[in-house]
Amino acid sequence: MAKASYYNTVGHREDLLDVISQVSPKKTPLFSMLNKHSRPKNELQEWQADNLDDPNWEDVVDGEDITTYSNQAANRVMLSNRIQEHRTSYQVTRLQEDLVTAGVDSEVARSQARCVLHHKRYLNGLTGSTQDVRAGTGAQSSRLRALGKSIDSTNTDIPSIARTVSGAELAIGSVTEEGFNGVLQALYEESGEEDNFVMVANTNAQQKMTRFLRYVGDGSASSESPTFRVNHNSSSTNIDLRVTGYRGDFGSVRIVKDLLIGRTKATALNTAAKDTAYIFPKDCVSLGFVTNPTLEPHEDKGGGKRGMCRSVLSLIVKNPKACGKITS
């Protein structure tokens, strides 16, 4: 017997919810936390670093004159970085803005908001990458030296007096209590400072920090020696196993998670990025803006509203010798 059913009848109205789900990380921890320094006035921004001599003492015979003198500026070196311009664009046709789109009140307003968000994410990824410095010419853009190349014991572009020491670099497989404390020891031996360190860590580096501080799983025998055990209070419904800081013999470190560091340009989160962490004194690293991130509308010549978010910035690592990192 013929009958009209859902399966053989046309004309069903589409049921499209006014929801657009977005799951990409929106936070930009590194970009947001870094101090801001003075506005760069040149494509090349320079600053000085110094290093004290090893302790040296001599006995003096009473009445003896000084015959040799010291150059107290001998260890002073010049460090530098270059500015980099970045632009993130948008355009929406007039017809698209006039039509009704599910979950979107205004395609232009949404595009502008996404443009600014993307711009901040790009700047976070840029400063936390391994990009090296490049001078600008008529044929190529100027590029800044990112953290991955600023904190690098093999980077001979940085004078040895200010270069990161090899003991402050740690492979992800060596992130144990002994290994991590060794990094802090190396930094302490160079600077004599032991407080105010920040560790900006991607996911694998964060997990490694958590694992070396306690037993994993059900607390049964593990190849990792625990620093402390976690006992769950049966009256509580929550278990907090986060590790957000570490204090050892040679310093204290506040840990900040960041999904955007350690990446290369236009690549998804991979193992190399996940293994990355940077350790530095909070006041050692800063950003300087020639142009702060600014949304700039462009002329609509008939094709629809368009524009860009633009910024020009430089990164300063005052003295890389005070910094360390974790990598693959």
Tab-separated table of N, CA, C and O in Angstrom, residues 123-205:
chain	number	residue	atom	x	y	z
A	123	LEU	N	51.613	35.332	16.622
A	123	LEU	CA	52.709	35.989	17.331
A	123	LEU	C	53.228	35.110	18.467
A	123	LEU	O	54.433	35.063	18.727
A	124	ASN	N	52.328	34.414	19.153
A	124	ASN	CA	52.740	33.489	20.212
A	124	ASN	C	53.591	32.362	19.624
A	124	ASN	O	54.648	32.010	20.144
A	125	GLY	N	53.116	31.798	18.502
A	125	GLY	CA	53.870	30.731	17.851
A	125	GLY	C	55.198	31.213	17.319
A	125	GLY	O	56.222	30.509	17.418
A	126	LEU	N	55.225	32.422	16.764
A	126	LEU	CA	56.463	32.983	16.227
A	126	LEU	C	57.509	33.155	17.319
A	126	LEU	O	58.646	32.684	17.183
A	127	THR	N	57.161	33.833	18.410
A	127	THR	CA	58.148	34.098	19.456
A	127	THR	C	58.600	32.816	20.155
A	127	THR	O	59.724	32.748	20.645
A	128	GLY	N	57.759	31.792	20.171
A	128	GLY	CA	58.124	30.531	20.810
A	128	GLY	C	58.658	29.486	19.845
A	128	GLY	O	58.775	28.316	20.198
A	129	SER	N	59.026	29.887	18.631
A	129	SER	CA	59.496	28.952	17.603
A	129	SER	C	61.016	28.867	17.598
A	129	SER	O	61.699	29.419	18.462
A	130	THR	N	61.565	28.189	16.585
A	130	THR	CA	63.018	28.092	16.404
A	130	THR	C	63.478	28.924	15.212
A	130	THR	O	64.547	28.679	14.658
A	131	GLN	N	62.695	29.905	14.830
A	131	GLN	CA	63.082	30.764	13.717
A	131	GLN	C	64.333	31.563	14.066
A	131	GLN	O	64.465	32.079	15.176
A	132	ASP	N	65.253	31.699	13.106
A	132	ASP	CA	66.459	32.487	13.329
A	132	ASP	C	66.326	33.867	12.704
A	132	ASP	O	65.464	34.105	11.852
A	133	VAL	N	67.204	34.755	13.120
A	133	VAL	CA	67.154	36.141	12.679
A	133	VAL	C	67.548	36.264	11.210
A	133	VAL	O	68.348	35.464	10.696
A	134	ARG	N	66.984	37.264	10.534
A	134	ARG	CA	67.326	37.535	9.142
A	134	ARG	C	67.184	39.024	8.871
A	134	ARG	O	66.186	39.635	9.243
A	135	ALA	N	68.199	39.588	8.232
A	135	ALA	CA	68.151	41.007	7.877
A	135	ALA	C	67.229	41.209	6.689
A	135	ALA	O	67.191	40.401	5.759
A	136	GLY	N	66.481	42.298	6.710
A	136	GLY	CA	65.596	42.604	5.605
A	136	GLY	C	66.327	43.277	4.451
A	136	GLY	O	67.271	44.032	4.651
A	137	THR	N	65.915	42.954	3.251
A	137	THR	CA	66.434	43.587	2.037
A	137	THR	C	65.255	43.904	1.139
A	137	THR	O	64.099	43.653	1.495
A	138	GLY	N	65.545	44.401	-0.051
A	138	GLY	CA	64.466	44.648	-0.997
A	138	GLY	C	63.810	43.382	-1.482
A	138	GLY	O	62.688	43.402	-1.996
A	139	ALA	N	64.496	42.242	-1.314
A	139	ALA	CA	63.979	40.965	-1.814
A	139	ALA	C	63.442	40.057	-0.720
A	139	ALA	O	62.796	39.056	-1.013
A	140	GLN	N	63.737	40.367	0.549
A	140	GLN	CA	63.278	39.492	1.623
A	140	GLN	C	62.942	40.321	2.863
A	140	GLN	O	63.446	41.424	3.062
A	141	SER	N	62.059	39.756	3.669
A	141	SER	CA	61.592	40.465	4.861
A	141	SER	C	62.590	40.314	6.004
A	141	SER	O	63.413	39.391	6.032
A	142	SER	N	62.485	41.231	6.948
A	142	SER	CA	63.248	41.130	8.186
A	142	SER	C	62.564	40.119	9.110
A	142	SER	O	61.342	40.078	9.195
A	143	ARG	N	63.369	39.311	9.783
A	143	ARG	CA	62.825	38.321	10.714
A	143	ARG	C	63.522	38.444	12.063
A	143	ARG	O	64.724	38.690	12.137
A	144	LEU	N	62.771	38.226	13.130
A	144	LEU	CA	63.350	38.241	14.464
A	144	LEU	C	63.889	36.861	14.844
A	144	LEU	O	63.487	35.847	14.266
A	145	ARG	N	64.807	36.838	15.777
A	145	ARG	CA	65.305	35.580	16.331
A	145	ARG	C	64.369	35.162	17.462
A	145	ARG	O	64.226	35.868	18.457
A	146	ALA	N	63.730	34.014	17.317
A	146	ALA	CA	62.764	33.540	18.301
A	146	ALA	C	63.482	32.879	19.483
A	146	ALA	O	64.708	32.720	19.491
A	147	LEU	N	62.706	32.466	20.475
A	147	LEU	CA	63.283	31.903	21.698
A	147	LEU	C	64.127	30.665	21.435
A	147	LEU	O	65.158	30.465	22.063
A	148	GLY	N	63.673	29.811	20.503
A	148	GLY	CA	64.385	28.563	20.237
A	148	GLY	C	65.792	28.766	19.735
A	148	GLY	O	66.665	27.908	19.940
A	149	LYS	N	66.060	29.886	19.054
A	149	LYS	CA	67.403	30.192	18.564
A	149	LYS	C	68.149	31.151	19.495
A	149	LYS	O	69.371	31.243	19.427
A	150	SER	N	67.411	31.874	20.323
A	150	SER	CA	68.057	32.750	21.305
A	150	SER	C	68.623	31.928	22.457
A	150	SER	O	69.700	32.221	22.976
A	151	ILE	N	67.876	30.896	22.864
A	151	ILE	CA	68.331	29.987	23.924
A	151	ILE	C	68.916	28.766	23.230
A	151	ILE	O	68.232	27.764	22.987
A	152	ASP	N	70.184	28.841	22.856
A	152	ASP	CA	70.801	27.812	22.020
A	152	ASP	C	72.318	27.849	22.211
A	152	ASP	O	72.981	28.795	21.779
A	153	SER	N	72.865	26.826	22.841
A	153	SER	CA	74.297	26.800	23.136
A	153	SER	C	75.144	26.639	21.883
A	153	SER	O	76.355	26.848	21.926
A	154	THR	N	74.530	26.263	20.756
A	154	THR	CA	75.278	26.076	19.508
A	154	THR	C	75.193	27.277	18.583
A	154	THR	O	75.796	27.266	17.508
A	155	ASN	N	74.449	28.310	18.973
A	155	ASN	CA	74.258	29.466	18.112
A	155	ASN	C	75.450	30.416	18.248
A	155	ASN	O	75.509	31.248	19.168
A	156	THR	N	76.391	30.324	17.338
A	156	THR	CA	77.606	31.127	17.402
A	156	THR	C	77.382	32.581	17.003
A	156	THR	O	78.300	33.397	17.100
A	157	ASP	N	76.182	32.934	16.540
A	157	ASP	CA	75.871	34.341	16.281
A	157	ASP	C	75.764	35.125	17.589
A	157	ASP	O	75.828	36.358	17.584
A	158	ILE	N	75.565	34.403	18.695
A	158	ILE	CA	75.507	35.032	20.011
A	158	ILE	C	76.889	34.905	20.651
A	158	ILE	O	77.444	33.804	20.712
A	159	PRO	N	77.487	36.001	21.119
A	159	PRO	CA	78.818	35.923	21.731
A	159	PRO	C	78.863	34.907	22.872
A	159	PRO	O	77.892	34.766	23.625
A	160	SER	N	79.978	34.202	22.988
A	160	SER	CA	80.085	33.117	23.968
A	160	SER	C	79.870	33.601	25.394
A	160	SER	O	79.367	32.845	26.241
A	161	ILE	N	80.223	34.843	25.683
A	161	ILE	CA	80.049	35.383	27.037
A	161	ILE	C	78.573	35.395	27.439
A	161	ILE	O	78.240	35.242	28.616
A	162	ALA	N	77.679	35.535	26.458
A	162	ALA	CA	76.247	35.626	26.757
A	162	ALA	C	75.457	34.418	26.260
A	162	ALA	O	74.244	34.378	26.400
A	163	ARG	N	76.132	33.441	25.690
A	163	ARG	CA	75.439	32.301	25.084
A	163	ARG	C	74.952	31.313	26.147
A	163	ARG	O	75.600	31.111	27.178
A	164	THR	N	73.813	30.694	25.901
A	164	THR	CA	73.299	29.658	26.791
A	164	THR	C	74.324	28.548	26.967
A	164	THR	O	74.925	28.094	25.998
A	165	VAL	N	74.529	28.113	28.208
A	165	VAL	CA	75.493	27.045	28.464
A	165	VAL	C	74.851	25.694	28.169
A	165	VAL	O	73.639	25.513	28.338
A	166	SER	N	75.648	24.743	27.716
A	166	SER	CA	75.105	23.443	27.307
A	166	SER	C	74.401	22.724	28.455
A	166	SER	O	73.449	21.983	28.251
A	167	GLY	N	74.870	22.930	29.675
A	167	GLY	CA	74.243	22.272	30.819
A	167	GLY	C	72.837	22.737	31.100
A	167	GLY	O	72.107	22.102	31.863
A	168	ALA	N	72.441	23.864	30.484
A	168	ALA	CA	71.090	24.391	30.689
A	168	ALA	C	70.116	23.897	29.634
A	168	ALA	O	68.963	24.318	29.604
A	169	GLU	N	70.568	23.006	28.741
A	169	GLU	CA	69.707	22.402	27.732
A	169	GLU	C	69.506	20.931	28.071
A	169	GLU	O	70.468	20.217	28.363
A	170	LEU	N	68.279	20.480	28.026
A	170	LEU	CA	67.935	19.131	28.467
A	170	LEU	C	67.076	18.437	27.427
A	170	LEU	O	66.114	19.019	26.921
A	171	ALA	N	67.437	17.199	27.093
A	171	ALA	CA	66.613	16.395	26.197
A	171	ALA	C	65.392	15.893	26.950
A	171	ALA	O	65.462	15.595	28.148
A	172	ILE	N	64.266	15.785	26.253
A	172	ILE	CA	63.012	15.400	26.903
A	172	ILE	C	63.130	14.060	27.621
A	172	ILE	O	62.545	13.860	28.686
A	173	GLY	N	63.946	13.154	27.088
A	173	GLY	CA	64.123	11.857	27.732
A	173	GLY	C	64.904	11.913	29.019
A	173	GLY	O	64.935	10.939	29.781
A	174	SER	N	65.550	13.050	29.279
A	174	SER	CA	66.365	13.198	30.495
A	174	SER	C	65.691	14.074	31.540
A	174	SER	O	66.334	14.531	32.487
A	175	VAL	N	64.394	14.315	31.363
A	175	VAL	CA	63.672	15.131	32.337
A	175	VAL	C	63.328	14.265	33.539
A	175	VAL	O	62.270	13.642	33.627
A	176	THR	N	64.283	14.172	34.435
A	176	THR	CA	64.125	13.529	35.734
A	176	THR	C	64.406	14.587	36.786
A	176	THR	O	64.781	15.727	36.463
A	177	GLU	N	64.267	14.216	38.043
A	177	GLU	CA	64.599	15.185	39.088
A	177	GLU	C	66.064	15.606	38.968
A	177	GLU	O	66.393	16.791	39.043
A	178	GLU	N	66.940	14.632	38.758
A	178	GLU	CA	68.358	14.937	38.638
A	178	GLU	C	68.637	15.791	37.400
A	178	GLU	O	69.394	16.768	37.451
A	179	GLY	N	68.009	15.426	36.283
A	179	GLY	CA	68.239	16.172	35.046
A	179	GLY	C	67.737	17.595	35.122
A	179	GLY	O	68.435	18.536	34.738
A	180	PHE	N	66.513	17.780	35.611
A	180	PHE	CA	65.945	19.126	35.676
A	180	PHE	C	66.676	19.984	36.689
A	180	PHE	O	66.945	21.169	36.448
A	181	ASN	N	67.022	19.385	37.837
A	181	ASN	CA	67.773	20.133	38.838
A	181	ASN	C	69.145	20.520	38.305
A	181	ASN	O	69.720	21.544	38.682
A	182	GLY	N	69.682	19.696	37.366
A	182	GLY	CA	70.948	20.014	36.729
A	182	GLY	C	70.862	21.269	35.876
A	182	GLY	O	71.822	22.046	35.797
A	183	VAL	N	69.722	21.461	35.215
A	183	VAL	CA	69.507	22.685	34.441
A	183	VAL	C	69.521	23.897	35.364
A	183	VAL	O	70.198	24.902	35.100
A	184	LEU	N	68.773	23.817	36.468
A	184	LEU	CA	68.742	24.926	37.416
A	184	LEU	C	70.109	25.168	38.037
A	184	LEU	O	70.495	26.318	38.291
A	185	GLN	N	70.858	24.089	38.261
A	185	GLN	CA	72.211	24.238	38.795
A	185	GLN	C	73.102	24.997	37.812
A	185	GLN	O	73.859	25.892	38.202
A	186	ALA	N	73.000	24.636	36.528
A	186	ALA	CA	73.807	25.311	35.508
A	186	ALA	C	73.464	26.795	35.446
A	186	ALA	O	74.356	27.653	35.322
A	187	LEU	N	72.176	27.121	35.543
A	187	LEU	CA	71.765	28.532	35.509
A	187	LEU	C	72.214	29.259	36.768
A	187	LEU	O	72.638	30.418	36.711
A	188	TYR	N	72.124	28.582	37.909
A	188	TYR	CA	72.553	29.192	39.169
A	188	TYR	C	74.053	29.456	39.168
A	188	TYR	O	74.517	30.506	39.629
A	189	GLU	N	74.835	28.518	38.633
A	189	GLU	CA	76.287	28.674	38.598
A	189	GLU	C	76.712	29.847	37.717
A	189	GLU	O	77.768	30.441	37.929
A	190	GLU	N	75.883	30.183	36.734
A	190	GLU	CA	76.206	31.304	35.859
A	190	GLU	C	75.740	32.640	36.422
A	190	GLU	O	76.404	33.659	36.248
A	191	SER	N	74.583	32.641	37.083
A	191	SER	CA	73.973	33.904	37.475
A	191	SER	C	73.931	34.151	38.979
A	191	SER	O	73.832	35.299	39.419
A	192	GLY	N	73.969	33.083	39.773
A	192	GLY	CA	73.813	33.247	41.213
A	192	GLY	C	72.388	33.522	41.632
A	192	GLY	O	72.100	33.714	42.813
A	193	GLU	N	71.460	33.517	40.672
A	193	GLU	CA	70.045	33.771	40.959
A	193	GLU	C	69.284	32.446	41.034
A	193	GLU	O	69.581	31.510	40.304
A	194	GLU	N	68.290	32.390	41.908
A	194	GLU	CA	67.565	31.140	42.066
A	194	GLU	C	66.052	31.307	42.163
A	194	GLU	O	65.342	30.342	42.425
A	195	ASP	N	65.550	32.474	41.939
A	195	ASP	CA	64.118	32.707	42.017
A	195	ASP	C	63.612	33.372	40.746
A	195	ASP	O	64.394	33.804	39.894
A	196	ASN	N	62.281	33.412	40.641
A	196	ASN	CA	61.622	34.147	39.559
A	196	ASN	C	61.807	33.500	38.186
A	196	ASN	O	61.779	34.170	37.170
A	197	PHE	N	62.016	32.183	38.134
A	197	PHE	CA	62.082	31.491	36.855
A	197	PHE	C	60.672	31.118	36.392
A	197	PHE	O	59.809	30.759	37.190
A	198	VAL	N	60.479	31.202	35.094
A	198	VAL	CA	59.244	30.743	34.464
A	198	VAL	C	59.600	29.642	33.484
A	198	VAL	O	60.601	29.741	32.770
A	199	MET	N	58.813	28.594	33.462
A	199	MET	CA	58.972	27.525	32.477
A	199	MET	C	57.706	27.485	31.631
A	199	MET	O	56.627	27.170	32.120
A	200	VAL	N	57.845	27.860	30.363
A	200	VAL	CA	56.719	27.790	29.425
A	200	VAL	C	56.835	26.454	28.712
A	200	VAL	O	57.792	26.225	27.964
A	201	ALA	N	55.892	25.555	28.955
A	201	ALA	CA	56.041	24.162	28.541
A	201	ALA	C	54.880	23.699	27.681
A	201	ALA	O	53.716	23.996	27.967
A	202	ASN	N	55.197	22.961	26.621
A	202	ASN	CA	54.174	22.277	25.845
A	202	ASN	C	53.823	20.959	26.548
A	202	ASN	O	54.376	20.642	27.607
A	203	THR	N	52.951	20.177	25.967
A	203	THR	CA	52.292	19.096	26.704
A	203	THR	C	53.231	17.979	27.185
A	203	THR	O	53.157	17.548	28.334
A	204	ASN	N	54.127	17.478	26.324
A	204	ASN	CA	55.015	16.394	26.752
A	204	ASN	C	55.971	16.851	27.839
A	204	ASN	O	56.273	16.104	28.778
A	205	ALA	N	56.470	18.072	27.716
A	205	ALA	CA	57.373	18.606	28.737
A	205	ALA	C	56.640	18.762	30.069
A	205	ALA	O	57.190	18.455	31.136
